[in-house]
PDB file of C-alpha atoms in Angstrom:
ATOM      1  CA  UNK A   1       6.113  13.943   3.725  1.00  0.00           C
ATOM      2  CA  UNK A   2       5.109  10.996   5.970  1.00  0.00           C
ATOM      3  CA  UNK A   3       6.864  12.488   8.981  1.00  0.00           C
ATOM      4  CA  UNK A   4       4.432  12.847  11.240  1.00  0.00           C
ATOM      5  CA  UNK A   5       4.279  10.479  14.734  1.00  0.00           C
ATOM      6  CA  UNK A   6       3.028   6.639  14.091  1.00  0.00           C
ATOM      7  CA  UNK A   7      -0.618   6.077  14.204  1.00  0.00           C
ATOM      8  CA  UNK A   8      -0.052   2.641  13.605  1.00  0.00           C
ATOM      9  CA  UNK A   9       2.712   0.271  14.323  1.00  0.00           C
ATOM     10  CA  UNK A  10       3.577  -2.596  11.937  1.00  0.00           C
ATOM     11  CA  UNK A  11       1.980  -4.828  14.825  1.00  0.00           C
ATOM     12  CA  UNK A  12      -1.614  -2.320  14.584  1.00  0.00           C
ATOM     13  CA  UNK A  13      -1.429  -2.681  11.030  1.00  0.00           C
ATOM     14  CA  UNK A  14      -0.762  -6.762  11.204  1.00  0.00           C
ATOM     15  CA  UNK A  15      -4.107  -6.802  13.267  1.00  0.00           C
ATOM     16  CA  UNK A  16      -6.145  -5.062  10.580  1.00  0.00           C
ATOM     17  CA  UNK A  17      -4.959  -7.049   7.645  1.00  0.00           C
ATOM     18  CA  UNK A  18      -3.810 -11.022   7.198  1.00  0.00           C
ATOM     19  CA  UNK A  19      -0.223 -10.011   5.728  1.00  0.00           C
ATOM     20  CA  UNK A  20       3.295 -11.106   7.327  1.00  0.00           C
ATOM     21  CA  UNK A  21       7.033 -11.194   7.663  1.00  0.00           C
ATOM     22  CA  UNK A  22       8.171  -9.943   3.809  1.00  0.00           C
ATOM     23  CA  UNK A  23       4.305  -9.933   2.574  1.00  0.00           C
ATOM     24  CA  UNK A  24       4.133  -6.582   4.831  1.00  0.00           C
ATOM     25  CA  UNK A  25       5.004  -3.922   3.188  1.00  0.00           C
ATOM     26  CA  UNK A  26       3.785  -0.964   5.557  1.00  0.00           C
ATOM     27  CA  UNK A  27       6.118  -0.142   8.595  1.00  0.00           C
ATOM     28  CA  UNK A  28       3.447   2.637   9.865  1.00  0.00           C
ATOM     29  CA  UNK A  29       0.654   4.688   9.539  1.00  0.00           C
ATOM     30  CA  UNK A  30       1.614   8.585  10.311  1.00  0.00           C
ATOM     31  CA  UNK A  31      -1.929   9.488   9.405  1.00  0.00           C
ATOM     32  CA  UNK A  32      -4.951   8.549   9.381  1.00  0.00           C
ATOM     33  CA  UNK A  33      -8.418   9.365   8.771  1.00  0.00           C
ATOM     34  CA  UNK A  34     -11.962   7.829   7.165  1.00  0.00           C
ATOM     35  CA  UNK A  35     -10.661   9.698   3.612  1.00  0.00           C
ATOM     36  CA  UNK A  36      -7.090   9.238   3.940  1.00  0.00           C
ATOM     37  CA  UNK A  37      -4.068   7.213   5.051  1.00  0.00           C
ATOM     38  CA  UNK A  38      -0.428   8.176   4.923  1.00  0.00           C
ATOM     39  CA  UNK A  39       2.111   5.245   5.627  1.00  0.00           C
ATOM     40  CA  UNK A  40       6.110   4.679   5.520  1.00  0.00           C
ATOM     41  CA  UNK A  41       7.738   1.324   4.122  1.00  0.00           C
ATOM     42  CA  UNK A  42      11.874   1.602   4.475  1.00  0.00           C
ATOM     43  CA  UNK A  43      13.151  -0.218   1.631  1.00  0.00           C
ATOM     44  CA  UNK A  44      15.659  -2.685   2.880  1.00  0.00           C
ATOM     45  CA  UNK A  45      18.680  -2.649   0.958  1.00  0.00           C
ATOM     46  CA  UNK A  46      18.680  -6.771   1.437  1.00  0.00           C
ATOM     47  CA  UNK A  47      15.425  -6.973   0.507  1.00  0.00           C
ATOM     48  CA  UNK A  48      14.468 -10.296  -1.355  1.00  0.00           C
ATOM     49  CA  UNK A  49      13.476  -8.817  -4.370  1.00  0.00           C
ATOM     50  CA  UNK A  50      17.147  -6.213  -5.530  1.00  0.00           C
ATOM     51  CA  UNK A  51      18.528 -10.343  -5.677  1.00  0.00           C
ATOM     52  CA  UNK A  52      17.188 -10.855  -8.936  1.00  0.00           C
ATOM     53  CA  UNK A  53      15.725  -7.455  -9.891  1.00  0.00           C
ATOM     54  CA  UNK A  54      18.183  -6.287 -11.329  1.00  0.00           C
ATOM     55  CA  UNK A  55      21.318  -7.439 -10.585  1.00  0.00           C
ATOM     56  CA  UNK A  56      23.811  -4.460 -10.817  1.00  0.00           C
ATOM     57  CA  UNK A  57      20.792  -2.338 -11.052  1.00  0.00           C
ATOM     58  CA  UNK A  58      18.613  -3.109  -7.904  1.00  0.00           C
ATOM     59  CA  UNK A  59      15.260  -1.473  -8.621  1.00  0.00           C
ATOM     60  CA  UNK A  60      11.892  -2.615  -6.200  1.00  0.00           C
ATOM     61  CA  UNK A  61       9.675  -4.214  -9.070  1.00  0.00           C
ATOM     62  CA  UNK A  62       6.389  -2.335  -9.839  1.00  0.00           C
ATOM     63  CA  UNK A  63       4.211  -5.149  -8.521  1.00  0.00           C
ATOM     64  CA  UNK A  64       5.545  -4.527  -5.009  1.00  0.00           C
ATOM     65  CA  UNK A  65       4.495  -1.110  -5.387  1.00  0.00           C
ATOM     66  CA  UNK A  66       1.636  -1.828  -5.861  1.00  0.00           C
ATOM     67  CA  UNK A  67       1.056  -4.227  -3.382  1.00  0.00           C
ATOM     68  CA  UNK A  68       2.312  -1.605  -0.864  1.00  0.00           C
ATOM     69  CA  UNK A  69      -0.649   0.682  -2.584  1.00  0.00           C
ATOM     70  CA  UNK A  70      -3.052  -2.228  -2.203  1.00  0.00           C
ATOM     71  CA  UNK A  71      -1.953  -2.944   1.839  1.00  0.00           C
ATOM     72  CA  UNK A  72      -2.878   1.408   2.633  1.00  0.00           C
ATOM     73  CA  UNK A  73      -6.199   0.829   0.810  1.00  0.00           C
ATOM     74  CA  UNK A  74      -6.996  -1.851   2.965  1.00  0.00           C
ATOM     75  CA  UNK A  75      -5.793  -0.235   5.675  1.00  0.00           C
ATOM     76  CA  UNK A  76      -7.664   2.481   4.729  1.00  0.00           C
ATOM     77  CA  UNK A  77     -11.264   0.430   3.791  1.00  0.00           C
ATOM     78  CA  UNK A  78     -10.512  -1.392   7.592  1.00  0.00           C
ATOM     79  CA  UNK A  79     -10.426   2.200   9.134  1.00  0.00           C
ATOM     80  CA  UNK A  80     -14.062   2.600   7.289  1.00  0.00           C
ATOM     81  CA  UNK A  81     -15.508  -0.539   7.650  1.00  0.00           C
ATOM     82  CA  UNK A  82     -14.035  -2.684  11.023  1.00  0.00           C
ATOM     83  CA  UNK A  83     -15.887  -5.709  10.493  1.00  0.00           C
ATOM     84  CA  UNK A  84     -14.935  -6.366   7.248  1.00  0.00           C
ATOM     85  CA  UNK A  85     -11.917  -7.759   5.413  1.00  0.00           C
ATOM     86  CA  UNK A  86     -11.584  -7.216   1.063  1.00  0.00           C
ATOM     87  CA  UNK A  87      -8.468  -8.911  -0.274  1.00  0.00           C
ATOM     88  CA  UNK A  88      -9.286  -9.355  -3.798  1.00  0.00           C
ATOM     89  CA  UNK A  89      -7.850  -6.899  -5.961  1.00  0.00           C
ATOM     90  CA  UNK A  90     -10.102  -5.919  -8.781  1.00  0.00           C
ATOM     91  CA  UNK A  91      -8.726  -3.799 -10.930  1.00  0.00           C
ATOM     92  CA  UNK A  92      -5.638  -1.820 -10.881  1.00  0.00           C
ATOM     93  CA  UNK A  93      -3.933   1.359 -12.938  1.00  0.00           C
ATOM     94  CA  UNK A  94      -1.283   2.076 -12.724  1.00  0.00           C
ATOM     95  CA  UNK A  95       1.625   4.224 -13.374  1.00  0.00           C
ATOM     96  CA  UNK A  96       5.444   4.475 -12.642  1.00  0.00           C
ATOM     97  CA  UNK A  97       7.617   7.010 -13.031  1.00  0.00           C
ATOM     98  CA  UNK A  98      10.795   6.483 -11.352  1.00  0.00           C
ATOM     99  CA  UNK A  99      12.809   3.804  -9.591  1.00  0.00           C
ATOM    100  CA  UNK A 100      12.451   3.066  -6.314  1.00  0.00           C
ATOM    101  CA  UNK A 101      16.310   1.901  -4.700  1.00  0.00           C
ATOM    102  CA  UNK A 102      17.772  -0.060  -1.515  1.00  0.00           C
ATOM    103  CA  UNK A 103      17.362   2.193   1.423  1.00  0.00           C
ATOM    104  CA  UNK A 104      15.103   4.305  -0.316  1.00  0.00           C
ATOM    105  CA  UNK A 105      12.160   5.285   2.702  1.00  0.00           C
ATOM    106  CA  UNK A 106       8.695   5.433   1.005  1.00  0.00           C
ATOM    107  CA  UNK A 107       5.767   7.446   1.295  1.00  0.00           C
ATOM    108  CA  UNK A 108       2.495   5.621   0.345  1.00  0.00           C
ATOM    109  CA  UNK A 109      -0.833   8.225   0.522  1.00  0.00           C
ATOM    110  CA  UNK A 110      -4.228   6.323  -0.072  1.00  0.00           C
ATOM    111  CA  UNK A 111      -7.871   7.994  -0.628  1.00  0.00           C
ATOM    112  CA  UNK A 112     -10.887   6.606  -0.602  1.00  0.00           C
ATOM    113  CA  UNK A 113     -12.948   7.385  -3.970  1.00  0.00           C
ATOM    114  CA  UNK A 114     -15.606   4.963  -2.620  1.00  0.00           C
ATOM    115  CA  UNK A 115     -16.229   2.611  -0.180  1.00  0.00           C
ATOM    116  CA  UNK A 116     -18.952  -0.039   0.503  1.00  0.00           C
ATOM    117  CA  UNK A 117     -18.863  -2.476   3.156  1.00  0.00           C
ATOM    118  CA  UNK A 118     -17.599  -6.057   1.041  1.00  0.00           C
ATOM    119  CA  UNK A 119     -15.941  -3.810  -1.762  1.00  0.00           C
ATOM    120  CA  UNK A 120     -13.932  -0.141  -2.377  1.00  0.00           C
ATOM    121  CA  UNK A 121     -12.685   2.034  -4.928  1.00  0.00           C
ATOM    122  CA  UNK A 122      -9.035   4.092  -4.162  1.00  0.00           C
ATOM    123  CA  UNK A 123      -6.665   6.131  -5.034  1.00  0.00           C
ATOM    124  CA  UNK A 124      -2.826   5.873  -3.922  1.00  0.00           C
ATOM    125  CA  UNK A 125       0.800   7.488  -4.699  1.00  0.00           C
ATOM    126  CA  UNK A 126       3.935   6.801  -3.501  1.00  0.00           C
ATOM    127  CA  UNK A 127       6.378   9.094  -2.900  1.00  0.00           C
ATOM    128  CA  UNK A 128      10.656   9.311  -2.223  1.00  0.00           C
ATOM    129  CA  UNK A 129      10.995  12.113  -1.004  1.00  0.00           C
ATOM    130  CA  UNK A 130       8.896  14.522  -2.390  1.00  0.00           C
ATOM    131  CA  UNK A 131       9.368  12.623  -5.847  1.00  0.00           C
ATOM    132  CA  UNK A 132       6.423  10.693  -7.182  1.00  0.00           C
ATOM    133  CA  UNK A 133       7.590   7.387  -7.896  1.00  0.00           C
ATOM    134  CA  UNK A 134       4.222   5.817  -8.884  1.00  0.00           C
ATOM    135  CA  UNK A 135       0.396   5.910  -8.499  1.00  0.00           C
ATOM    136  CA  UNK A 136      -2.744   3.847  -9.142  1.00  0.00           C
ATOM    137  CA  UNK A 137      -6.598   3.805  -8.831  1.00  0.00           C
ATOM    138  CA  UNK A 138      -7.950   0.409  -7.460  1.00  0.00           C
ATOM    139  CA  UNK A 139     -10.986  -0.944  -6.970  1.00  0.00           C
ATOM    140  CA  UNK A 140     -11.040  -4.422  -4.629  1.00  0.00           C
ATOM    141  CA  UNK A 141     -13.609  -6.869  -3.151  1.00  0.00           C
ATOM    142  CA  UNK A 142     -14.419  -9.713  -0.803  1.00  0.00           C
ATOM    143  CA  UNK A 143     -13.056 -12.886  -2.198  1.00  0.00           C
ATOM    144  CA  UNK A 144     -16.170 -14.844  -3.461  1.00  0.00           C
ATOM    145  CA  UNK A 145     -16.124 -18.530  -3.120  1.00  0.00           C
ATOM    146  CA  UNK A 146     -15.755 -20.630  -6.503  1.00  0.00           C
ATOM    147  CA  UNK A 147     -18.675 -22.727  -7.413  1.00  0.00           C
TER     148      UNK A 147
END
């Protein structure tokens, strides 16, 4: 799963949404279409977050699984819609069902459920392996300005 030849680099991807350095949590895109994405994150076993979650016990905190989820879906909503950039994340469920370790590689699959121009409904899973680890449906939107 997520073998396939990179579509997108970590560069490609850094030109199609604003996130950097640690904030990037997609090394590439092995497929890609307007209904689907499939992209790889290698879990560093330094990463930041096995410091304090947990120590002893490393295990990648749900919230950065999401965020991984989030980054495909945008990916994704970019491949759809070129022009335009969502950030704000909506609404999110999701589920987890089993740790995700240092040096663990990741499989993240994102489908669109629907997709408008300043605003998008998805679906993602991440996989080790061929072991779900967790999945979510979001829905996400241009940031609006505060009055």
């Amino acid at each position: 799963m997520g073998e396939g030849p990179t579509i997108l680099s970590r560069r490609e991807i850094e030109a199609l949404i604003p996130h950097r350095g640690a904030a990037l949590l997609l090394d590439a895109v092995t497929e890609l279409s307007l209904e689907r994405l499939v992209a790889t994150r290698e879990v560093p076993v330094a990463d930041r977050w096995f410091d304090g979650h947990f120590p002893g016990d490393p295990v990648m905190p749900g919230v950065a699984l999401v965020e991984a989820m989030a980054q495909a879906l945008l990916v994704l909503h970019r491949r759809n819609y070129p022009s335009a950039l969502v950030l704000y994340l909506a609404k999110v469920k999701a589920q987890f069902h089993a740790p995700v370790r240092p040096g663990d590689r990741l499989t993240i699959v994102a489908e669109r459920v629907r997709f408008i121009p300043d605003q998008g409904l998805g679906s993602a899973r991440v996989f080790v392996d061929t072991r779900k680890v967790a999945e979510a449906e979001m829905g996400f939107s241009a940031a609006r300005e505060r009055a």
